[in-house]
Structures are given as C-alpha cells and as structure tokens.
mmCIF file of the C-alpha atoms, coordinates in Angstrom:
data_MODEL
# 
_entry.id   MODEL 
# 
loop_
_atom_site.group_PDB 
_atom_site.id 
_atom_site.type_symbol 
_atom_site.label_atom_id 
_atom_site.label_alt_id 
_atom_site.label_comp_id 
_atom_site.label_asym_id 
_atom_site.label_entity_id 
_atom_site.label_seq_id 
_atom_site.pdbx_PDB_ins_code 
_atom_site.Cartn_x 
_atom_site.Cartn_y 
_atom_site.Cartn_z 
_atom_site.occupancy 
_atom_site.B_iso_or_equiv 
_atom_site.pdbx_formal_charge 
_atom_site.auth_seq_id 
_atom_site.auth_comp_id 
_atom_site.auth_asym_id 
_atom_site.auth_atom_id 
_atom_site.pdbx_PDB_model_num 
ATOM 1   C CA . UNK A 1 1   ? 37.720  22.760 -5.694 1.00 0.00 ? 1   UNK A CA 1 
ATOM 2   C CA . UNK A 1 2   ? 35.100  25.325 -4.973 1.00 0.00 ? 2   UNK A CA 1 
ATOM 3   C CA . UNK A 1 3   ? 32.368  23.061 -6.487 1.00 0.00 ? 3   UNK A CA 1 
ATOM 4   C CA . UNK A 1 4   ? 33.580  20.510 -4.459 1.00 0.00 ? 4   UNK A CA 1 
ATOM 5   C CA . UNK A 1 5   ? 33.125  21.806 -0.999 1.00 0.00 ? 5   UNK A CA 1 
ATOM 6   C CA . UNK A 1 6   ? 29.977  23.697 -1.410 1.00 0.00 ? 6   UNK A CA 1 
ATOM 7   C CA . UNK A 1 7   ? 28.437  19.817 -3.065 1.00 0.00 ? 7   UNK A CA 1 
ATOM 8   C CA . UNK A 1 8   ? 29.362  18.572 0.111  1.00 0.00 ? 8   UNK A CA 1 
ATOM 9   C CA . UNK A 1 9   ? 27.216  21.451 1.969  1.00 0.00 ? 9   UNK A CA 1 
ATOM 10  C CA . UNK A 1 10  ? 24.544  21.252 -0.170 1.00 0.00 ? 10  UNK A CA 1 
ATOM 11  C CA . UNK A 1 11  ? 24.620  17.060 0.598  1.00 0.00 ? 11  UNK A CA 1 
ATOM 12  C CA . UNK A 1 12  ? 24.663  17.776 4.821  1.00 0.00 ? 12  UNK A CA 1 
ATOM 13  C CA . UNK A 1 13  ? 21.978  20.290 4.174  1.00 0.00 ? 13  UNK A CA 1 
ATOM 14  C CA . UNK A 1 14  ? 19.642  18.352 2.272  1.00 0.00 ? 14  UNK A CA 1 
ATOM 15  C CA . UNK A 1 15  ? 20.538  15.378 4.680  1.00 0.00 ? 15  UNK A CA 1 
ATOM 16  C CA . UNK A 1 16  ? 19.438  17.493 7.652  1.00 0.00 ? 16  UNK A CA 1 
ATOM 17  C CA . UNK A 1 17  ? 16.299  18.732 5.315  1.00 0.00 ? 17  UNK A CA 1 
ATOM 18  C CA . UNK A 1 18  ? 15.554  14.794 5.216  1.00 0.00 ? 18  UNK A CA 1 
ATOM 19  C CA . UNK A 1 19  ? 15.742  13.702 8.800  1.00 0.00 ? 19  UNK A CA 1 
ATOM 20  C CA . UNK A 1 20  ? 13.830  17.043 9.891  1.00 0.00 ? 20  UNK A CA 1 
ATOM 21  C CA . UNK A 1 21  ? 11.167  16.862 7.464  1.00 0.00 ? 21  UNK A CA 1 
ATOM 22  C CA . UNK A 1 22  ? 8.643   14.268 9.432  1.00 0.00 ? 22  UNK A CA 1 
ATOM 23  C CA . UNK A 1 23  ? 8.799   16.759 12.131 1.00 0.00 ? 23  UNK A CA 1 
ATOM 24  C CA . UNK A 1 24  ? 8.039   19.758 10.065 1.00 0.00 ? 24  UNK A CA 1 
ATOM 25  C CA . UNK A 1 25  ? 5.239   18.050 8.319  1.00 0.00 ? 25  UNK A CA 1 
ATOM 26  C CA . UNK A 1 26  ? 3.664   16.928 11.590 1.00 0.00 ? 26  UNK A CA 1 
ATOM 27  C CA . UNK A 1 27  ? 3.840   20.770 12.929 1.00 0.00 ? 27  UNK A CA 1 
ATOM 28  C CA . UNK A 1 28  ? 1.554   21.856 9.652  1.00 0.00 ? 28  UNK A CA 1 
ATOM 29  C CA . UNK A 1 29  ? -1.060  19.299 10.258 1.00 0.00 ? 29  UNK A CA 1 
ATOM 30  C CA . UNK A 1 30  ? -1.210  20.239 13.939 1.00 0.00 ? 30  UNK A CA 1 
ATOM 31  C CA . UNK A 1 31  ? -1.203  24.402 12.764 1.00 0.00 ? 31  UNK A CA 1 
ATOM 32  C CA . UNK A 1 32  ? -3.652  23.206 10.267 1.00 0.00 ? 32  UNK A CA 1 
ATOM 33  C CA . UNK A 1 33  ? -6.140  20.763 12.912 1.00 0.00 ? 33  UNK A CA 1 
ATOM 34  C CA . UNK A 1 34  ? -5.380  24.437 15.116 1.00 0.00 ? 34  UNK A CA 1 
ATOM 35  C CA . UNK A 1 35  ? -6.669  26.770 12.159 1.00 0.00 ? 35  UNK A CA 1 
ATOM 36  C CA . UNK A 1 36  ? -10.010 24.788 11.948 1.00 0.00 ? 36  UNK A CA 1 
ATOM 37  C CA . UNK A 1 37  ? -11.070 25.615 15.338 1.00 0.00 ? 37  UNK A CA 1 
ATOM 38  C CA . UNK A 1 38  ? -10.250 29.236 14.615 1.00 0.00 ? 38  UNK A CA 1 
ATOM 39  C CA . UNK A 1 39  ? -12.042 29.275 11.540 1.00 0.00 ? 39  UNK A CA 1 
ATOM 40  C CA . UNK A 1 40  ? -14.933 26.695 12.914 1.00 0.00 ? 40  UNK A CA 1 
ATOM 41  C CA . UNK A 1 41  ? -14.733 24.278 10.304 1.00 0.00 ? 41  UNK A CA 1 
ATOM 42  C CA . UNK A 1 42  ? -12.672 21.641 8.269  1.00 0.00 ? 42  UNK A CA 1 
ATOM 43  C CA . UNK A 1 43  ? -11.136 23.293 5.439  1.00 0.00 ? 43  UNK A CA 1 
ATOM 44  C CA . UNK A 1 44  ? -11.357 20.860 2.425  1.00 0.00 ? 44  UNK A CA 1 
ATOM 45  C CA . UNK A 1 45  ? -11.304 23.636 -0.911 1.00 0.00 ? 45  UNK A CA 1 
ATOM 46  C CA . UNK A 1 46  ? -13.493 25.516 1.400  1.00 0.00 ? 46  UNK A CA 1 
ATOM 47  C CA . UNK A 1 47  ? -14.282 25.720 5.077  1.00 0.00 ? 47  UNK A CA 1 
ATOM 48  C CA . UNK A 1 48  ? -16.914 22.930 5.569  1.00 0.00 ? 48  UNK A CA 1 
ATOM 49  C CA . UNK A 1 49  ? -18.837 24.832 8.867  1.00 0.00 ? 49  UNK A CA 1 
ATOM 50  C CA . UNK A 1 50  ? -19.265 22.905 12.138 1.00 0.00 ? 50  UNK A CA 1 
ATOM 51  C CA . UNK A 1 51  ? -23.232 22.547 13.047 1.00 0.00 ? 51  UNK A CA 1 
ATOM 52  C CA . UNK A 1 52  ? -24.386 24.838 15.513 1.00 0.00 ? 52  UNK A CA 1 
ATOM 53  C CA . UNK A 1 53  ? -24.577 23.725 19.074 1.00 0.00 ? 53  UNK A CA 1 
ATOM 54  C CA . UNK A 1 54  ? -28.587 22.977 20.079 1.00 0.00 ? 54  UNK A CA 1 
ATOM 55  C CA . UNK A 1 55  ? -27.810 25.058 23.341 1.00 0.00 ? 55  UNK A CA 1 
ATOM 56  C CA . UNK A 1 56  ? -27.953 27.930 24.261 1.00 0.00 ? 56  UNK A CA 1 
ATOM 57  C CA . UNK A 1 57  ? -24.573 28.903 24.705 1.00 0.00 ? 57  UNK A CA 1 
ATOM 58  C CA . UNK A 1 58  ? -23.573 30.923 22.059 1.00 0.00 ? 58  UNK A CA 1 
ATOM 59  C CA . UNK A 1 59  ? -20.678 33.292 23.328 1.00 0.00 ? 59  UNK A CA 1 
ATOM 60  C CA . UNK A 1 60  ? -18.239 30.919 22.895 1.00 0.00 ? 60  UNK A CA 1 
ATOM 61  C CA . UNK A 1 61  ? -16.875 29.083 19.801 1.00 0.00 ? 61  UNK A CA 1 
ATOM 62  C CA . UNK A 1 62  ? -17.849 25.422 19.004 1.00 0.00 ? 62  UNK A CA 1 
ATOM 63  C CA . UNK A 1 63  ? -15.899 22.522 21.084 1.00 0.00 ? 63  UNK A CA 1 
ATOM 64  C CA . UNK A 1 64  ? -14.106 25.143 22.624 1.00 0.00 ? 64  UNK A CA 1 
ATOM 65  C CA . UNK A 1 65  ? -15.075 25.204 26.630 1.00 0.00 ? 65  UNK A CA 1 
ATOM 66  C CA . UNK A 1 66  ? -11.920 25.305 28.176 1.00 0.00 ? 66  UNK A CA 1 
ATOM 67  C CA . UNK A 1 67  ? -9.268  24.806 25.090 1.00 0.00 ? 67  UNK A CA 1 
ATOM 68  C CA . UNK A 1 68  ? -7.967  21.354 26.355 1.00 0.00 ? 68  UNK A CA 1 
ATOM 69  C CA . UNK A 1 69  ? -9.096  19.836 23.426 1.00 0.00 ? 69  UNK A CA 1 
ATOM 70  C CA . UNK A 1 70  ? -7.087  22.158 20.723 1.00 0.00 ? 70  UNK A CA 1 
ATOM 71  C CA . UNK A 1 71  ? -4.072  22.148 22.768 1.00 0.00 ? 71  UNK A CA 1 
ATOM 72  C CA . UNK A 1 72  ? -4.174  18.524 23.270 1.00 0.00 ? 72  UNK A CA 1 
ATOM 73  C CA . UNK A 1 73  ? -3.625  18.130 19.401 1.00 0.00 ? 73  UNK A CA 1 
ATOM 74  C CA . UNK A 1 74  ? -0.228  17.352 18.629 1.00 0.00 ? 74  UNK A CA 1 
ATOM 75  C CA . UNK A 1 75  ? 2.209   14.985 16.674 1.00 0.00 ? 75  UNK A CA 1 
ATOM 76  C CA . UNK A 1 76  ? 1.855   11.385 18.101 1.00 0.00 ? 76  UNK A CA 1 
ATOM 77  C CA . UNK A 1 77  ? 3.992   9.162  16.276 1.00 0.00 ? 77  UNK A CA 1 
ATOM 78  C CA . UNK A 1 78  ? 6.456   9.528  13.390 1.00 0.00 ? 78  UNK A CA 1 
ATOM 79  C CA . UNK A 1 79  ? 8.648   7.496  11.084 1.00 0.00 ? 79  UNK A CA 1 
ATOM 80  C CA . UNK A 1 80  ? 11.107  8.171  8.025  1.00 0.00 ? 80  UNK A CA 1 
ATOM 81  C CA . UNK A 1 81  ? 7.730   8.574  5.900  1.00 0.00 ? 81  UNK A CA 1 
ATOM 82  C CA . UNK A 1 82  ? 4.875   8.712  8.205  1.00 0.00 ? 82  UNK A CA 1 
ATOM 83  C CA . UNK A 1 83  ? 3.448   11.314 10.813 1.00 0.00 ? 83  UNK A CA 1 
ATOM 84  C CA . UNK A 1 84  ? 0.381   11.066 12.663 1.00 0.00 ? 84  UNK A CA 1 
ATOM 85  C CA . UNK A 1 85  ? -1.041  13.518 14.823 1.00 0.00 ? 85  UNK A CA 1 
ATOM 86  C CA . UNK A 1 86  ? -4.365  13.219 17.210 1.00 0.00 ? 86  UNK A CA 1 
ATOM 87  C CA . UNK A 1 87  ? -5.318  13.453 20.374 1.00 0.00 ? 87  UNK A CA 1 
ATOM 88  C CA . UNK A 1 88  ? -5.284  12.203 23.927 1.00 0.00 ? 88  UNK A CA 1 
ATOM 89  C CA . UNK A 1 89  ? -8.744  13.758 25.196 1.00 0.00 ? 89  UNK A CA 1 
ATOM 90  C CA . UNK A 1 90  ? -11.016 10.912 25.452 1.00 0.00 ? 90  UNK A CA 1 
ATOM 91  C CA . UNK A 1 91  ? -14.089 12.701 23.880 1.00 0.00 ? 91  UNK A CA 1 
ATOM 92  C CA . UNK A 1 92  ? -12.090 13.634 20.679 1.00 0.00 ? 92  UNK A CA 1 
ATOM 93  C CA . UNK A 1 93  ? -12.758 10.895 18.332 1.00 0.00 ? 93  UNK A CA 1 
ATOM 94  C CA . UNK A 1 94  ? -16.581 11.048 18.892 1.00 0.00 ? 94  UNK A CA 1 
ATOM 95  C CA . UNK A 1 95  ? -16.248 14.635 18.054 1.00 0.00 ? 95  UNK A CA 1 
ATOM 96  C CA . UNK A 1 96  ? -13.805 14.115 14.910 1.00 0.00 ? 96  UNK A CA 1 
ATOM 97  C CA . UNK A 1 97  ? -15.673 11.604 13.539 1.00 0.00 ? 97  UNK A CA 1 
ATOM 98  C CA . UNK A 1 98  ? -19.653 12.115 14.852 1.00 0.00 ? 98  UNK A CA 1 
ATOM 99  C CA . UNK A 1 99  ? -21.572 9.078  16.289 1.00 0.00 ? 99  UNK A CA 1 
ATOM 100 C CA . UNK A 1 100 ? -24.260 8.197  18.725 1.00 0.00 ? 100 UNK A CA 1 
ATOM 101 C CA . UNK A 1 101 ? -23.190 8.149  22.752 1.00 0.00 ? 101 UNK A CA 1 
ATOM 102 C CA . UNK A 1 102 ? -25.559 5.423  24.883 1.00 0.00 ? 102 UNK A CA 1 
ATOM 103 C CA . UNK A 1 103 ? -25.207 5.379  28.460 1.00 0.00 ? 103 UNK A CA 1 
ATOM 104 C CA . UNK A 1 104 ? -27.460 4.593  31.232 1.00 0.00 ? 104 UNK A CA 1 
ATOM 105 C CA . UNK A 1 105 ? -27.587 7.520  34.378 1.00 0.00 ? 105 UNK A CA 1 
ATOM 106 C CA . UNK A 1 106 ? -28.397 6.420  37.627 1.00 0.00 ? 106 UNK A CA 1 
ATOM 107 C CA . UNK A 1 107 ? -30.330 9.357  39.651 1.00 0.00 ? 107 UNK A CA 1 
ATOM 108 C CA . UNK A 1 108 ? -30.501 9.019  43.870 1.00 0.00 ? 108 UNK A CA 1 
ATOM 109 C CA . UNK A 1 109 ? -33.697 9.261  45.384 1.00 0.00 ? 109 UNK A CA 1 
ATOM 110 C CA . UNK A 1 110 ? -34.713 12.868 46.068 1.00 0.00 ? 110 UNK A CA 1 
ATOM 111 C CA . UNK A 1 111 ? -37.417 15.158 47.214 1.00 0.00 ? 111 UNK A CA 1 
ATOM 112 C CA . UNK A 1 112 ? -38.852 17.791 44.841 1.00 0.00 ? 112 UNK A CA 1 
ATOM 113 C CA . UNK A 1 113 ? -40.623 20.932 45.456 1.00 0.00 ? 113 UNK A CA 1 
ATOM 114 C CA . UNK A 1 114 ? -43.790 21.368 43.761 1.00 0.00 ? 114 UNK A CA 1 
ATOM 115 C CA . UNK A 1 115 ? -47.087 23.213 44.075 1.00 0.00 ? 115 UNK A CA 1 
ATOM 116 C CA . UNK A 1 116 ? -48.838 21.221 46.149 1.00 0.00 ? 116 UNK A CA 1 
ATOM 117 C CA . UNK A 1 117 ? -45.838 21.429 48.346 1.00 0.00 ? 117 UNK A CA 1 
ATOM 118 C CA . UNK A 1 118 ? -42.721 17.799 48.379 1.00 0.00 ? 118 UNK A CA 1 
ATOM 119 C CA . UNK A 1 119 ? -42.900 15.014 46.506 1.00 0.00 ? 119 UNK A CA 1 
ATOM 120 C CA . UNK A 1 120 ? -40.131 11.806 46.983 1.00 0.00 ? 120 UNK A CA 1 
ATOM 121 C CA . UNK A 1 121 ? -38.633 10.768 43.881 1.00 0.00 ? 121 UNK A CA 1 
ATOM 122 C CA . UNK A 1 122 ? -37.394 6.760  43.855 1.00 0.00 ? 122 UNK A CA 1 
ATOM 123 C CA . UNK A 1 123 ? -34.005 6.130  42.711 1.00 0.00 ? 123 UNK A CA 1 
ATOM 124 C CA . UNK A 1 124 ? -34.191 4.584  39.073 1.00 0.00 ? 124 UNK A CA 1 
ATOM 125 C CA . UNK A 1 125 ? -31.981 4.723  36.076 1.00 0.00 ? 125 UNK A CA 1 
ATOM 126 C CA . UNK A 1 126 ? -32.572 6.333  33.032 1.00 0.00 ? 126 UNK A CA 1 
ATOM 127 C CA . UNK A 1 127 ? -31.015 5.770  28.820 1.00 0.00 ? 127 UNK A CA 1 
ATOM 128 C CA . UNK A 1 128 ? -29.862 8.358  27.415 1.00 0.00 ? 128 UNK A CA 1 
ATOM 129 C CA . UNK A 1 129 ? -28.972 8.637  23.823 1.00 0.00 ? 129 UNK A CA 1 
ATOM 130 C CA . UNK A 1 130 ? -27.472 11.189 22.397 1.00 0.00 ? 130 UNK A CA 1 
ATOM 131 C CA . UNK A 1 131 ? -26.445 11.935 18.874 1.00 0.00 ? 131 UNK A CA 1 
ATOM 132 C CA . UNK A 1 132 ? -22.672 14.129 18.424 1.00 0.00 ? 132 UNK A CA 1 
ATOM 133 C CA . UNK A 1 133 ? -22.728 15.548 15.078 1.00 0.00 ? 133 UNK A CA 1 
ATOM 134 C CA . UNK A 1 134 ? -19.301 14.771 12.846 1.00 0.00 ? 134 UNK A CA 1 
ATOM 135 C CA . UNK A 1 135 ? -17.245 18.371 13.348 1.00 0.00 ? 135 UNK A CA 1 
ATOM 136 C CA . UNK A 1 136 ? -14.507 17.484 11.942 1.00 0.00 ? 136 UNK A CA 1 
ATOM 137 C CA . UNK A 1 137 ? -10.750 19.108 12.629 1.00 0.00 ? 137 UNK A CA 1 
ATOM 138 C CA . UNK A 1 138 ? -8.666  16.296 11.955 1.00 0.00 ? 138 UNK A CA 1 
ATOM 139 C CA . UNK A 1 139 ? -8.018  14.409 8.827  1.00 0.00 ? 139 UNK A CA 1 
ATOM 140 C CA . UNK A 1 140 ? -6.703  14.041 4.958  1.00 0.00 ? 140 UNK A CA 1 
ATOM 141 C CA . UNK A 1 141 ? -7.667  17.690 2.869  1.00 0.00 ? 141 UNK A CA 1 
ATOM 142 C CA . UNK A 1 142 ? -6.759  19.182 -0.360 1.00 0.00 ? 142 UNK A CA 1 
ATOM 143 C CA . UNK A 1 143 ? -5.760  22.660 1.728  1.00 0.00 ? 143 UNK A CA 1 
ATOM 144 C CA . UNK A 1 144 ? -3.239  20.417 4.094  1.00 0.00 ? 144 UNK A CA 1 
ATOM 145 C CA . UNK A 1 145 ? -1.770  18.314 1.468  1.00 0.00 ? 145 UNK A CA 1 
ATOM 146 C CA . UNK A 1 146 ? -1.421  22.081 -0.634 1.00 0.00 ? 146 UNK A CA 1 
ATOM 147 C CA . UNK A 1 147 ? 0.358   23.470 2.825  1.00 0.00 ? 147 UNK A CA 1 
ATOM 148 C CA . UNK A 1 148 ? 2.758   20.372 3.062  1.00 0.00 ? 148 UNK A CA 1 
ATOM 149 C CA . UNK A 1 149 ? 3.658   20.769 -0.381 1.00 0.00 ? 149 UNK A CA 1 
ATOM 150 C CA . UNK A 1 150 ? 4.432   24.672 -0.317 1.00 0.00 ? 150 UNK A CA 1 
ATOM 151 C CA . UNK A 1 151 ? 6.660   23.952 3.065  1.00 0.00 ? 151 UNK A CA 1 
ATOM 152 C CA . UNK A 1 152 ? 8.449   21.400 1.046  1.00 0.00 ? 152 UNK A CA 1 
ATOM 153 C CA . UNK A 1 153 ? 9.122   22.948 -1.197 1.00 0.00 ? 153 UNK A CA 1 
ATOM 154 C CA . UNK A 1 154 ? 10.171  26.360 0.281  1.00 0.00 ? 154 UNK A CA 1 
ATOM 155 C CA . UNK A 1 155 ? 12.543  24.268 3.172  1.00 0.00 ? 155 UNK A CA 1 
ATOM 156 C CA . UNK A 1 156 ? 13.991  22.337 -0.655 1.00 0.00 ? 156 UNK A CA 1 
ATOM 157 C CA . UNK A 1 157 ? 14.834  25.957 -1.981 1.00 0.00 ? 157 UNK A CA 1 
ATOM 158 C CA . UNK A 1 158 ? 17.004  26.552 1.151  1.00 0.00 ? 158 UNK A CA 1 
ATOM 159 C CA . UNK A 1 159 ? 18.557  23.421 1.058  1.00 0.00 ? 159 UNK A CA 1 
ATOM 160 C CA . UNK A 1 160 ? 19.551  24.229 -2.699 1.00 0.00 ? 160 UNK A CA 1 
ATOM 161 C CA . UNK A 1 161 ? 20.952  27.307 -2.444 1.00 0.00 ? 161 UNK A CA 1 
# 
C-alpha cells in the first residue's frame, strides 16, 4: 500500500513538473538572451563576437547604454508546448537581426560661426542611411537547446525520486 501512495506522489509531482515546465524553459532562454550581453556575443558552440561599435565610445559594453534593452527581454507568450521570449524596445529587432535604417532628417535654418565670421544655413532635409550590423542575442542555438535539456532533465530527476 506503500507503492501505492508514493505512485500517486510521484503522478502530482510530475503533473506539476508538466504544467511548470513552459515557464521554466522560457526563464533559460531569457538567462541565456541575458548571458550574451555579458559575454558580448551569441553563443552558438562558441561565442560568435558582436562587431565593434565605429564610435568612439568604448567604456561601455556593446548595445548596452542604459540596460533597457536587456531588461526588456523576457517571456512573451507561452502555450502547453511553446514559449517565446523577445522584446518590447522598438529598436530590438533591427539590432537582433541587422538591416539597413532610411530616414529623412529635417534640420531648421541656423546661423554658423565660421572664420570669416556668420553664415545662415537654409532649412533643408537630408537621407540618411545607415547600416546596423546583425548582433545577435536572441534566437535558436546548440548551447540553449543543451541548457533546456540539462534543466529537464535535472527538474525530471526530482520529480522521480
């Protein structure tokens, strides 16, 4: 009767184990999207670096100016077999994923200082095009799917016991 009752623990454990198990997955991928901006760069068998910024800022770690970005990583949606995680901040895809930004500045008429003493600048508009280079922190990777697997299976071993 021993066997009996402990079955039934080991069944409400492993049930629990089930409907807690999107949620644990999706905290991973968000430690793991976390540990690439520590260790500036994806981790895919390796840490893939980010490219240098062109500026010359370099005290501070790439796409990291005020943090909003990494803290604004976190589990979006989930279902019985599905978690996604991403990002609200309006400038993360382009920085996930690269691409080219196009926009057209307007600049107000001003007067400039120069040798020969002020000049009036017109108002006009100017393109500007520039390129973001792909640095990427969120997406599918041999190291994530390894550290879902190994919290799997240690949170299974518990269940089991």
């Amino acid at each position: 009767m021993a066997t009996t009752h402990s079955f039934k623990n080991v069944v409400k454990r492993y049930e629990k184990f089930r409907r807690e198990l999107p949620k644990v997955i999706g905290n991973t991928a968000v430690n793991f999207a976390k540990d690439n901006f520590r260790k500036q760069g994806f981790q895919d068998g390796g840490v893939e670096r980010w490219k240098k910024r062109q500026q010359r800022d370099t005290g501070r770690a790439i796409l990291v100016k005020t943090g909003a970005l990494k803290r604004s990583i976190r589990v979006t949606r989930t279902t019985r077999n599905r978690v996604w995680i991403g990002s609200d901040r309006p400038y993360a895809k382009i920085h996930n994923e690269g691409g080219r930004i196009t926009s057209t500045a307007r600049v107000r008429q001003q007067t400039r200082r120069t040798r020969a003493g002020r000049t009036s600048v017109g108002a006009h508009t100017r393109q500007m095009n520039t390129n973001i280079p792909q640095r990427q922190y969120i997406g599918a990777s041999k190291e994530l799917n390894r550290r879902i697997r190994r919290t799997i299976r240690n949170r299974l071993r518990t269940v089991l016991r």
